[in-house]
CSV table of C-alpha atoms in Angstrom, one decimal:
chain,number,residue,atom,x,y,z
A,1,UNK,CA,0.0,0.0,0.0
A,2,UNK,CA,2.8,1.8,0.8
A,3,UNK,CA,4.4,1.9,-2.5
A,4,UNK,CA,1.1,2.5,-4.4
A,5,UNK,CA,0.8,6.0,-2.6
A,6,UNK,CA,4.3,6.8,-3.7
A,7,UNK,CA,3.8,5.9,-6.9
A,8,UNK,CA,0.6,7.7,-6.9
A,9,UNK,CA,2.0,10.5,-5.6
A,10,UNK,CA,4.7,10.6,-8.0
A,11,UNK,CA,2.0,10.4,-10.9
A,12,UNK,CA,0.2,13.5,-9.4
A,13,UNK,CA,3.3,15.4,-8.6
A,14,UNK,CA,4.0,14.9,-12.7
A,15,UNK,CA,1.0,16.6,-13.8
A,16,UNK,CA,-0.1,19.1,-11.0
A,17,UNK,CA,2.5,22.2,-10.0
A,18,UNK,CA,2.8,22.5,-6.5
A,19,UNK,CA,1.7,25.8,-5.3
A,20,UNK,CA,0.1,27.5,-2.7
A,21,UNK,CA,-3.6,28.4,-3.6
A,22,UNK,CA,-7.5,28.8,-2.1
A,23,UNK,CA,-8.7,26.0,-0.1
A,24,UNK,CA,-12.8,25.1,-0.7
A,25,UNK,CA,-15.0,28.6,-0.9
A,26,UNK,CA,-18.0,28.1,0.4
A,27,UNK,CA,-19.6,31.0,-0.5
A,28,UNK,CA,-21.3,30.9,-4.0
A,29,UNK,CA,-20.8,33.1,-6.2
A,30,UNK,CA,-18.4,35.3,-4.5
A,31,UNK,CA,-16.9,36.8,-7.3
A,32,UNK,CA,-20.3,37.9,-8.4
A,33,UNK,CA,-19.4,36.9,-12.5
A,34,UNK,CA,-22.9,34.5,-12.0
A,35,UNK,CA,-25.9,36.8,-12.7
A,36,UNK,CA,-30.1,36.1,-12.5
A,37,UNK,CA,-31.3,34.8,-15.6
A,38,UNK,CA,-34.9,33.8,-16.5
A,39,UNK,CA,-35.3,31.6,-19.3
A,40,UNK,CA,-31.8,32.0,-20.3
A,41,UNK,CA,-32.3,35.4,-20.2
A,42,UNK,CA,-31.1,38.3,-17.9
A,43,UNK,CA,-33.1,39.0,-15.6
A,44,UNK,CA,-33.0,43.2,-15.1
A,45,UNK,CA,-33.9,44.9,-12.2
A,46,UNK,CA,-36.2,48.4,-11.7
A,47,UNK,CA,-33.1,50.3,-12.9
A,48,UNK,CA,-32.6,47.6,-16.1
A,49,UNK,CA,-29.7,46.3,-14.7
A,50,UNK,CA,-28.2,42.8,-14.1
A,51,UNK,CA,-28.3,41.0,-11.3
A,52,UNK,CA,-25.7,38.9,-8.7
A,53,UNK,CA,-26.9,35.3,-8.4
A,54,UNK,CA,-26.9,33.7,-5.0
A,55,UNK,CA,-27.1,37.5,-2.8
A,56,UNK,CA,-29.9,39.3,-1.4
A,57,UNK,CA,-29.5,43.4,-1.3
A,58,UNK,CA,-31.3,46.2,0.0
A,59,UNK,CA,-33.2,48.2,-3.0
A,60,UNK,CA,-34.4,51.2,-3.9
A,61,UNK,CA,-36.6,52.9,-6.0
A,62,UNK,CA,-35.5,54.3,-9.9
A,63,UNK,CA,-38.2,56.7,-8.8
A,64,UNK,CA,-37.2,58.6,-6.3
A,65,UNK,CA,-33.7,57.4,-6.3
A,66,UNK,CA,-31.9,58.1,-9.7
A,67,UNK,CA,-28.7,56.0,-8.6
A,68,UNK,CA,-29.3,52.8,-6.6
A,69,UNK,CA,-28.3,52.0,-3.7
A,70,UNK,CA,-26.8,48.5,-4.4
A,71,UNK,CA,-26.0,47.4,-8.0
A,72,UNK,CA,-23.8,44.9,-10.2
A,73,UNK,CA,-21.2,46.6,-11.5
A,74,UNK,CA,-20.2,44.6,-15.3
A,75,UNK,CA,-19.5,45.8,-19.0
A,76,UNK,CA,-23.5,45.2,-19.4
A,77,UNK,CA,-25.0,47.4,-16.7
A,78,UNK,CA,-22.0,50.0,-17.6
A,79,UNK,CA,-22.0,51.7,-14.2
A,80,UNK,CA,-18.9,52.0,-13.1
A,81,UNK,CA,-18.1,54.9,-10.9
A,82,UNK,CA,-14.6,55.5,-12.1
A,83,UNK,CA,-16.1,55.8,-15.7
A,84,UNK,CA,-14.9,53.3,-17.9
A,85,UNK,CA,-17.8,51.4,-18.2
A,86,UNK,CA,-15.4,48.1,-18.8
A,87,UNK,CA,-16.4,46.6,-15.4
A,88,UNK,CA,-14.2,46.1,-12.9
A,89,UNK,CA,-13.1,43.0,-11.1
A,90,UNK,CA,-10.5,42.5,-8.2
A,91,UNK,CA,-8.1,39.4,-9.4
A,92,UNK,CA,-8.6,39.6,-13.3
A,93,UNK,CA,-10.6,36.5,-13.1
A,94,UNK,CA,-13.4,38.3,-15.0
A,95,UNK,CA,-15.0,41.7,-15.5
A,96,UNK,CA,-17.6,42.1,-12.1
A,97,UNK,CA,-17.8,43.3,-8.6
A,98,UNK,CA,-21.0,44.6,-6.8
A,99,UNK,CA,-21.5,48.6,-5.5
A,100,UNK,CA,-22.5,49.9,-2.2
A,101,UNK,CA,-23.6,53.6,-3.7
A,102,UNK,CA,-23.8,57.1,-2.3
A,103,UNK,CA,-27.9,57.5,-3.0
A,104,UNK,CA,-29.9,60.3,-1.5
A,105,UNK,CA,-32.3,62.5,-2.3
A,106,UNK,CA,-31.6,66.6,-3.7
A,107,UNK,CA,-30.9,68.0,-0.4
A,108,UNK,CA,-30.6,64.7,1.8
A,109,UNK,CA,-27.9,65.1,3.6
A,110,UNK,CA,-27.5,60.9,4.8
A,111,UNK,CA,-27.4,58.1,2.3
A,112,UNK,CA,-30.3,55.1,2.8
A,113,UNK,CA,-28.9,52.3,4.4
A,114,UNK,CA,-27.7,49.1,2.3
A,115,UNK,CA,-26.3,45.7,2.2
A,116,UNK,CA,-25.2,42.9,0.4
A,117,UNK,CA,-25.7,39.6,1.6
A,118,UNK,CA,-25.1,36.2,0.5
A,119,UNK,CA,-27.2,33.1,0.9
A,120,UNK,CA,-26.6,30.9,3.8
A,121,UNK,CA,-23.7,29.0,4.2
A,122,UNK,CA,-23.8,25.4,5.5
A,123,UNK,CA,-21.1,25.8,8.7
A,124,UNK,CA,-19.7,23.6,11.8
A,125,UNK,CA,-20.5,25.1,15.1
A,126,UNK,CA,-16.1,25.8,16.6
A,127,UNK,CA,-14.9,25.7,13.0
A,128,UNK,CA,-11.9,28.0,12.0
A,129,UNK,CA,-12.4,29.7,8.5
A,130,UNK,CA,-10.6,31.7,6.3
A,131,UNK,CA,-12.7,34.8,5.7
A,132,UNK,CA,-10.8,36.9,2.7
A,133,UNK,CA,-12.9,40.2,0.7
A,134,UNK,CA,-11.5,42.6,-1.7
A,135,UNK,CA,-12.5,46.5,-1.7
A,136,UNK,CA,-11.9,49.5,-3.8
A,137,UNK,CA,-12.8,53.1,-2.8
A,138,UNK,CA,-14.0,55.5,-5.3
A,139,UNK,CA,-14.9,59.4,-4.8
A,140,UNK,CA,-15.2,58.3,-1.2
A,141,UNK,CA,-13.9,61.3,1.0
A,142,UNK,CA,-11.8,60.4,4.4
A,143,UNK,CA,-14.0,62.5,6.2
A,144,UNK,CA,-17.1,64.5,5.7
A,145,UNK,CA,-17.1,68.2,5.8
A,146,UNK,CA,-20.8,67.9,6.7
A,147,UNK,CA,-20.3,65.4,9.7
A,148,UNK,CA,-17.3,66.2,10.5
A,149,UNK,CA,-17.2,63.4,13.6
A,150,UNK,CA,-18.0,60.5,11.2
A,151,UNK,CA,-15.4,58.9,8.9
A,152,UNK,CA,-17.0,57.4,5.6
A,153,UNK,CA,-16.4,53.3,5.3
A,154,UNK,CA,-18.0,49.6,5.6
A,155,UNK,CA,-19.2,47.5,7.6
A,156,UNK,CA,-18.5,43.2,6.9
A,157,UNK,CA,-19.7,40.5,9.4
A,158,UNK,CA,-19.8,36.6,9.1
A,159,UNK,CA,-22.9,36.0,10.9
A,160,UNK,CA,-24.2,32.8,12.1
A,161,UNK,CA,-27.5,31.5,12.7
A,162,UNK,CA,-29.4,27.8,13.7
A,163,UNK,CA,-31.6,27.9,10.5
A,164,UNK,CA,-31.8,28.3,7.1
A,165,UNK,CA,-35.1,30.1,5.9
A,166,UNK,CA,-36.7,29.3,2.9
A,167,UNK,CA,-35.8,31.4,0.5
A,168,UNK,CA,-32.2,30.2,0.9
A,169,UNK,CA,-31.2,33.0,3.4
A,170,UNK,CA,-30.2,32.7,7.5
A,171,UNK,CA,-33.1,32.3,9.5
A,172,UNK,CA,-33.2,33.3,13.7
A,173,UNK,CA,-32.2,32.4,16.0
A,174,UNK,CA,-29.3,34.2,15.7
A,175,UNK,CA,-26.4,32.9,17.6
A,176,UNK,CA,-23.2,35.2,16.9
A,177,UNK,CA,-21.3,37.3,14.3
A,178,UNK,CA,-17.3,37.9,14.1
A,179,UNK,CA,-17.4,41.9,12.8
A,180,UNK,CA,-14.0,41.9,10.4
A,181,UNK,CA,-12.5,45.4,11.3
A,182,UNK,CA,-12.1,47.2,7.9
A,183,UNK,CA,-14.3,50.4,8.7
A,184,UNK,CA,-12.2,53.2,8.1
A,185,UNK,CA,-11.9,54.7,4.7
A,186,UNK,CA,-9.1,57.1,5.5
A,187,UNK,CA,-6.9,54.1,6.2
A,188,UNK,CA,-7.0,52.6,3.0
A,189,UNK,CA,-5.9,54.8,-0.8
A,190,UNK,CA,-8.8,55.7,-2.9
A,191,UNK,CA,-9.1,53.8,-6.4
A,192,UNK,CA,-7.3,51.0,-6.1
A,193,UNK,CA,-8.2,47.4,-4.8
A,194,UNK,CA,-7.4,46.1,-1.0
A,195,UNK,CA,-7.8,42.7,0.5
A,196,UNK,CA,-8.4,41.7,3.8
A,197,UNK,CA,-8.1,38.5,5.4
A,198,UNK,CA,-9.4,37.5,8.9
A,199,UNK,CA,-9.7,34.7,11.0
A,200,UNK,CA,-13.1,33.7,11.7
A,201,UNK,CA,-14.6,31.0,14.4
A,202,UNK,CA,-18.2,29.6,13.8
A,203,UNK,CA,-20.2,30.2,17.6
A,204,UNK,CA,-21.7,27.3,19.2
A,205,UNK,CA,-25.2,26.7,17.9
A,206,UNK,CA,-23.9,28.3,14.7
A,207,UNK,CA,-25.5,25.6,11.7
A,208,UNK,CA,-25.7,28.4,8.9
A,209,UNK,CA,-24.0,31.5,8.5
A,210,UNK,CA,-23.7,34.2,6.0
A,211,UNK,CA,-21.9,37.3,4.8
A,212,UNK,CA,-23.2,40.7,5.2
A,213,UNK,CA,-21.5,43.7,4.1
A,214,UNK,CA,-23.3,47.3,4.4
A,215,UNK,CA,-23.3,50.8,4.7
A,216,UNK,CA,-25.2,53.3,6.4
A,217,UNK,CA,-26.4,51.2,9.2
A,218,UNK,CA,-23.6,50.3,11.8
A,219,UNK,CA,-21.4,53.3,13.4
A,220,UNK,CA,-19.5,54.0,12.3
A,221,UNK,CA,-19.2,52.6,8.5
A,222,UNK,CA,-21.0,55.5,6.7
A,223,UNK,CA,-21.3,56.5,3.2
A,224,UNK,CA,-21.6,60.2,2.4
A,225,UNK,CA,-20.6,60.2,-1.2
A,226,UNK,CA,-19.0,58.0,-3.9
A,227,UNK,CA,-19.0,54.1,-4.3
A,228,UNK,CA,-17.6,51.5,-2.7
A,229,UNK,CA,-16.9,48.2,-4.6
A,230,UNK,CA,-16.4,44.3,-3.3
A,231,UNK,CA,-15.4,41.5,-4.8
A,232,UNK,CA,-14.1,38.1,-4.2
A,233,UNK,CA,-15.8,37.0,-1.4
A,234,UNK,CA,-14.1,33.9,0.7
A,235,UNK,CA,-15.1,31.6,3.5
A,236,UNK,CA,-12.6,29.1,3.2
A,237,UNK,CA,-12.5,25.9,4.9
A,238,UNK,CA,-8.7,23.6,4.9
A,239,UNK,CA,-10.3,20.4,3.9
A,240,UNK,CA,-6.8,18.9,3.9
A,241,UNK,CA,-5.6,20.1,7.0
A,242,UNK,CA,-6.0,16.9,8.3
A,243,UNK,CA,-4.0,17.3,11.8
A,244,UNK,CA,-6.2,20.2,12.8
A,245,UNK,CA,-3.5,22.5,13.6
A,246,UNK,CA,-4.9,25.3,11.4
A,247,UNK,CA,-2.3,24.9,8.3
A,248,UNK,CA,-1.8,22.7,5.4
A,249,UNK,CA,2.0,21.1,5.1
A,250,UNK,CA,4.5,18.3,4.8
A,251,UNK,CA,2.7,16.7,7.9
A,252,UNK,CA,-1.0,16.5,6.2
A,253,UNK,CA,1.1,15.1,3.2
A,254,UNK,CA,2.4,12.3,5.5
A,255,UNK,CA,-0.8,11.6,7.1
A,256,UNK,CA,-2.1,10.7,3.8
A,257,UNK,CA,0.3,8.8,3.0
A,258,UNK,CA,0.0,6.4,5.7
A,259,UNK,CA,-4.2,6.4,5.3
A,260,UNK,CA,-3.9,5.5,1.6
A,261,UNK,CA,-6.2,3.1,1.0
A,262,UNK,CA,-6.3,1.8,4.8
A,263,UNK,CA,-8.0,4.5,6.7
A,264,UNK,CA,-10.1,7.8,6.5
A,265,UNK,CA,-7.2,9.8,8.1
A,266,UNK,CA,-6.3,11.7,4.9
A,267,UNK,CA,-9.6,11.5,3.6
A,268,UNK,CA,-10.4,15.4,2.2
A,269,UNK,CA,-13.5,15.3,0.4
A,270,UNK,CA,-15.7,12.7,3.2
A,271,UNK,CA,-16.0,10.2,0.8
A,272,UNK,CA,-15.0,7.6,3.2
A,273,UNK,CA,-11.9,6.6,1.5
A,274,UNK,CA,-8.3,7.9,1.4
A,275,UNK,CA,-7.5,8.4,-2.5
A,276,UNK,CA,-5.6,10.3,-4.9
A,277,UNK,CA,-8.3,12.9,-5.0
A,278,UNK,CA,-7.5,13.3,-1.4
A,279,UNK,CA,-4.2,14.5,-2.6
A,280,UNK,CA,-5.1,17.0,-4.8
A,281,UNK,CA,-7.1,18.7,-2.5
A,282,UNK,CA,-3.7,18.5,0.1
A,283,UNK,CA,-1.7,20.0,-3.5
A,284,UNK,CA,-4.6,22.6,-3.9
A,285,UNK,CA,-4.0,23.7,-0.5
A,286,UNK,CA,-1.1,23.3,0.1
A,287,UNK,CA,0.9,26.4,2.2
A,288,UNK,CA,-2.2,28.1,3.4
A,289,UNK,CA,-2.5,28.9,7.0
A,290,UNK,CA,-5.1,30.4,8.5
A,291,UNK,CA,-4.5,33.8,9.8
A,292,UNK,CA,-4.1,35.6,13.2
A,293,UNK,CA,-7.8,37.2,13.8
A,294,UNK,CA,-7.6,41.0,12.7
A,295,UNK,CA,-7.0,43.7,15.8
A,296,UNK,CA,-9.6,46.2,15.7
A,297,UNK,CA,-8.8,49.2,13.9
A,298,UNK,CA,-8.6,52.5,15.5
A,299,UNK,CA,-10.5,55.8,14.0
A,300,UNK,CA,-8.3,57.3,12.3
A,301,UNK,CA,-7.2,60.9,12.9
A,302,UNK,CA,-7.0,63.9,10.5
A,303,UNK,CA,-3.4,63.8,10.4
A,304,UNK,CA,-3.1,60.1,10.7
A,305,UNK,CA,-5.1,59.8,7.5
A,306,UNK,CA,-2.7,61.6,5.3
A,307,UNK,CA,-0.5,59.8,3.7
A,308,UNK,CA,-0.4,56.5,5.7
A,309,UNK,CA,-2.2,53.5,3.7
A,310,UNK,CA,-1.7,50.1,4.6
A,311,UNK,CA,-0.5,47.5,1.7
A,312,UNK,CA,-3.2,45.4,0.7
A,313,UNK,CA,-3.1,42.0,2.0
A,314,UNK,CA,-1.0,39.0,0.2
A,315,UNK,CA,-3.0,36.0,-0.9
A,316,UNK,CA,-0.6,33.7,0.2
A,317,UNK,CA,-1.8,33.6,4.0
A,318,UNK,CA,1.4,33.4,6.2
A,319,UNK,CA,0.8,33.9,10.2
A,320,UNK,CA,3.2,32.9,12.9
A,321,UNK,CA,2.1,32.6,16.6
A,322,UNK,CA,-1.4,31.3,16.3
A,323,UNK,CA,-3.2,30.8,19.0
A,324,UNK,CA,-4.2,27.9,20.0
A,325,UNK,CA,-7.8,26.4,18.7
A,326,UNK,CA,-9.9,23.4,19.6
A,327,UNK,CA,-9.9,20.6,17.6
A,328,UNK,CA,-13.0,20.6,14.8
A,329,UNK,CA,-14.7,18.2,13.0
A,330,UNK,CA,-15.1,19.0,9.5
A,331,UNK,CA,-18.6,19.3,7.9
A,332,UNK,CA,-18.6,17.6,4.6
């Protein structure tokens, strides 16, 4: 048996390149490139636009609101903020990413609340997930010379419930959230994609969850002008992390070696058997870590805020000094 994993392994190693990458994403559509279609047609919205399969969002009327308050942003709907009408997508990996928008009425002086959120996510109760989102700023001010003691920015939260309502969405009770601390505008430079990556532990009770990002309804992520774009969503979940110590390495790699074909130790995809299909989720994964959980982030001062942007985040997810974590079992 032994020799059959090397030599499967050998046969893999041959054909797949080694590299770190995204573990499973459990949240569908979370690049946003799926849209509504009826009859293999788009399906437009009041405002003729294109819709995000797989999210609800808060709406808002073409009628007394010329710009909405949550759209799609893709070459079709051509409503792109920045003006190019060419879409605009984080990674490259296609042309979309949805908008929370500045929307108010002539003389309003605050925007209507909004929200994206995605369906509900089938989770473990004590699970550790990878949460990742990318986000662009446009014609968002640091401040507001209206409001003057707000500071514009959003609001994301992985929430988690004990039910799953009908229409695919969370359902109460609500058991818990984990708010992922990227509220700030002024700490992040305007027109250009960040990512943010956050640790992210399912409560007790916690069956379903979902992702919610918003605007205008938490202190103190406001919007007072401009858009603000997200794309590539991820909850990730380390399939092949099969020693539970919150990474995927050279000692997962030797666990399924030993299970091959004897045991369900380095079994990755719960299909009761240790295979080579087991390894390519181990090579898929392979170098991801899950990362330290995000400090919250301090308001930002006036003088703070000019001139001092954080890089974006690296994809490849290194972290040193973990805590320590419970042991999980994994939800297939």
């Amino acid at each position: 048996m032994r020799l059959t994993a090397q030599l499967i392994l050998v046969a893999l190693v041959t054909t797949c390149w080694l590299r770190p990458s995204w573990g499973v994403n459990l949240v569908d559509n979370g690049d946003f490139e799926a849209i509504v279609t009826e009859e293999d047609v788009p399906a437009l919205d009041a405002y003729g636009l294109q819709r995000a399969a797989a999210w609800f969002r808060a709406g808002s009327s073409p009628q007394d609101y010329p710009t909405p308050v949550t759209e799609l942003v893709n070459p079709a709907n051509m409503n792109n903020a920045a003006g190019n009408n060419l879409g605009d997508d984080s990674d490259g990996n296609g042309n979309s990413s949805v908008a929370l928008n500045f929307t108010a009425l002539t003389g309003e002086q605050l925007s209507l609340a909004s929200d994206w959120r995605s369906e509900a996510i089938d989770t473990v109760p004590g699970e550790t997930l990878i949460y990742s989102m990318d986000f662009k700023f446009i014609g968002v001010s640091p401040d507001d010379e209206v409001f003057g003691g707000f500071f514009n920015g959003l609001f994301a939260q992985v929430r988690s419930f004990a039910g799953e309502a009908a229409d695919g969405g969370t359902q109460d009770p609500f058991i818990g959230e984990r708010n992922v601390p990227v509220q700030y505008r002024a700490n992040y430079a305007p027109d250009v994609w960040h990512t943010v990556q956050d640790r992210v532990v399912i409560p007790a009770g916690g069956e379903f969850s979902d992702i919610r990002i918003s605007v205008n309804t938490f202190d103190p992520a406001w919007l007072f002008n401009g858009q603000i774009l997200i794309d590539n969503i991820q909850l990730i979940r380390l399939s092949a992390d099969f020693d539970d110590d919150l990474d995927v390495d050279g000692d997962d790699l030797a666990i399924w070696k030993s299970g091959f074909a004897t045991d369900v130790t380095g079994d990755a995809d719960g299909d009761g058997v240790t295979d080579g299909i087991d390894f390519l989720t181990w090579q898929r994964e392979a170098g991801l870590v899950i990362p330290p959980e995000l400090p919250p982030v301090p308001k930002p001062t006036a003088v703070a805020a000019i001139g001092v942007v954080p890089e974006p985040a690296s994809l490849l997810l290194v972290a040193s000094g973990l805590a320590a974590a419970p042991l999980v079992r994994k939800k297939r």
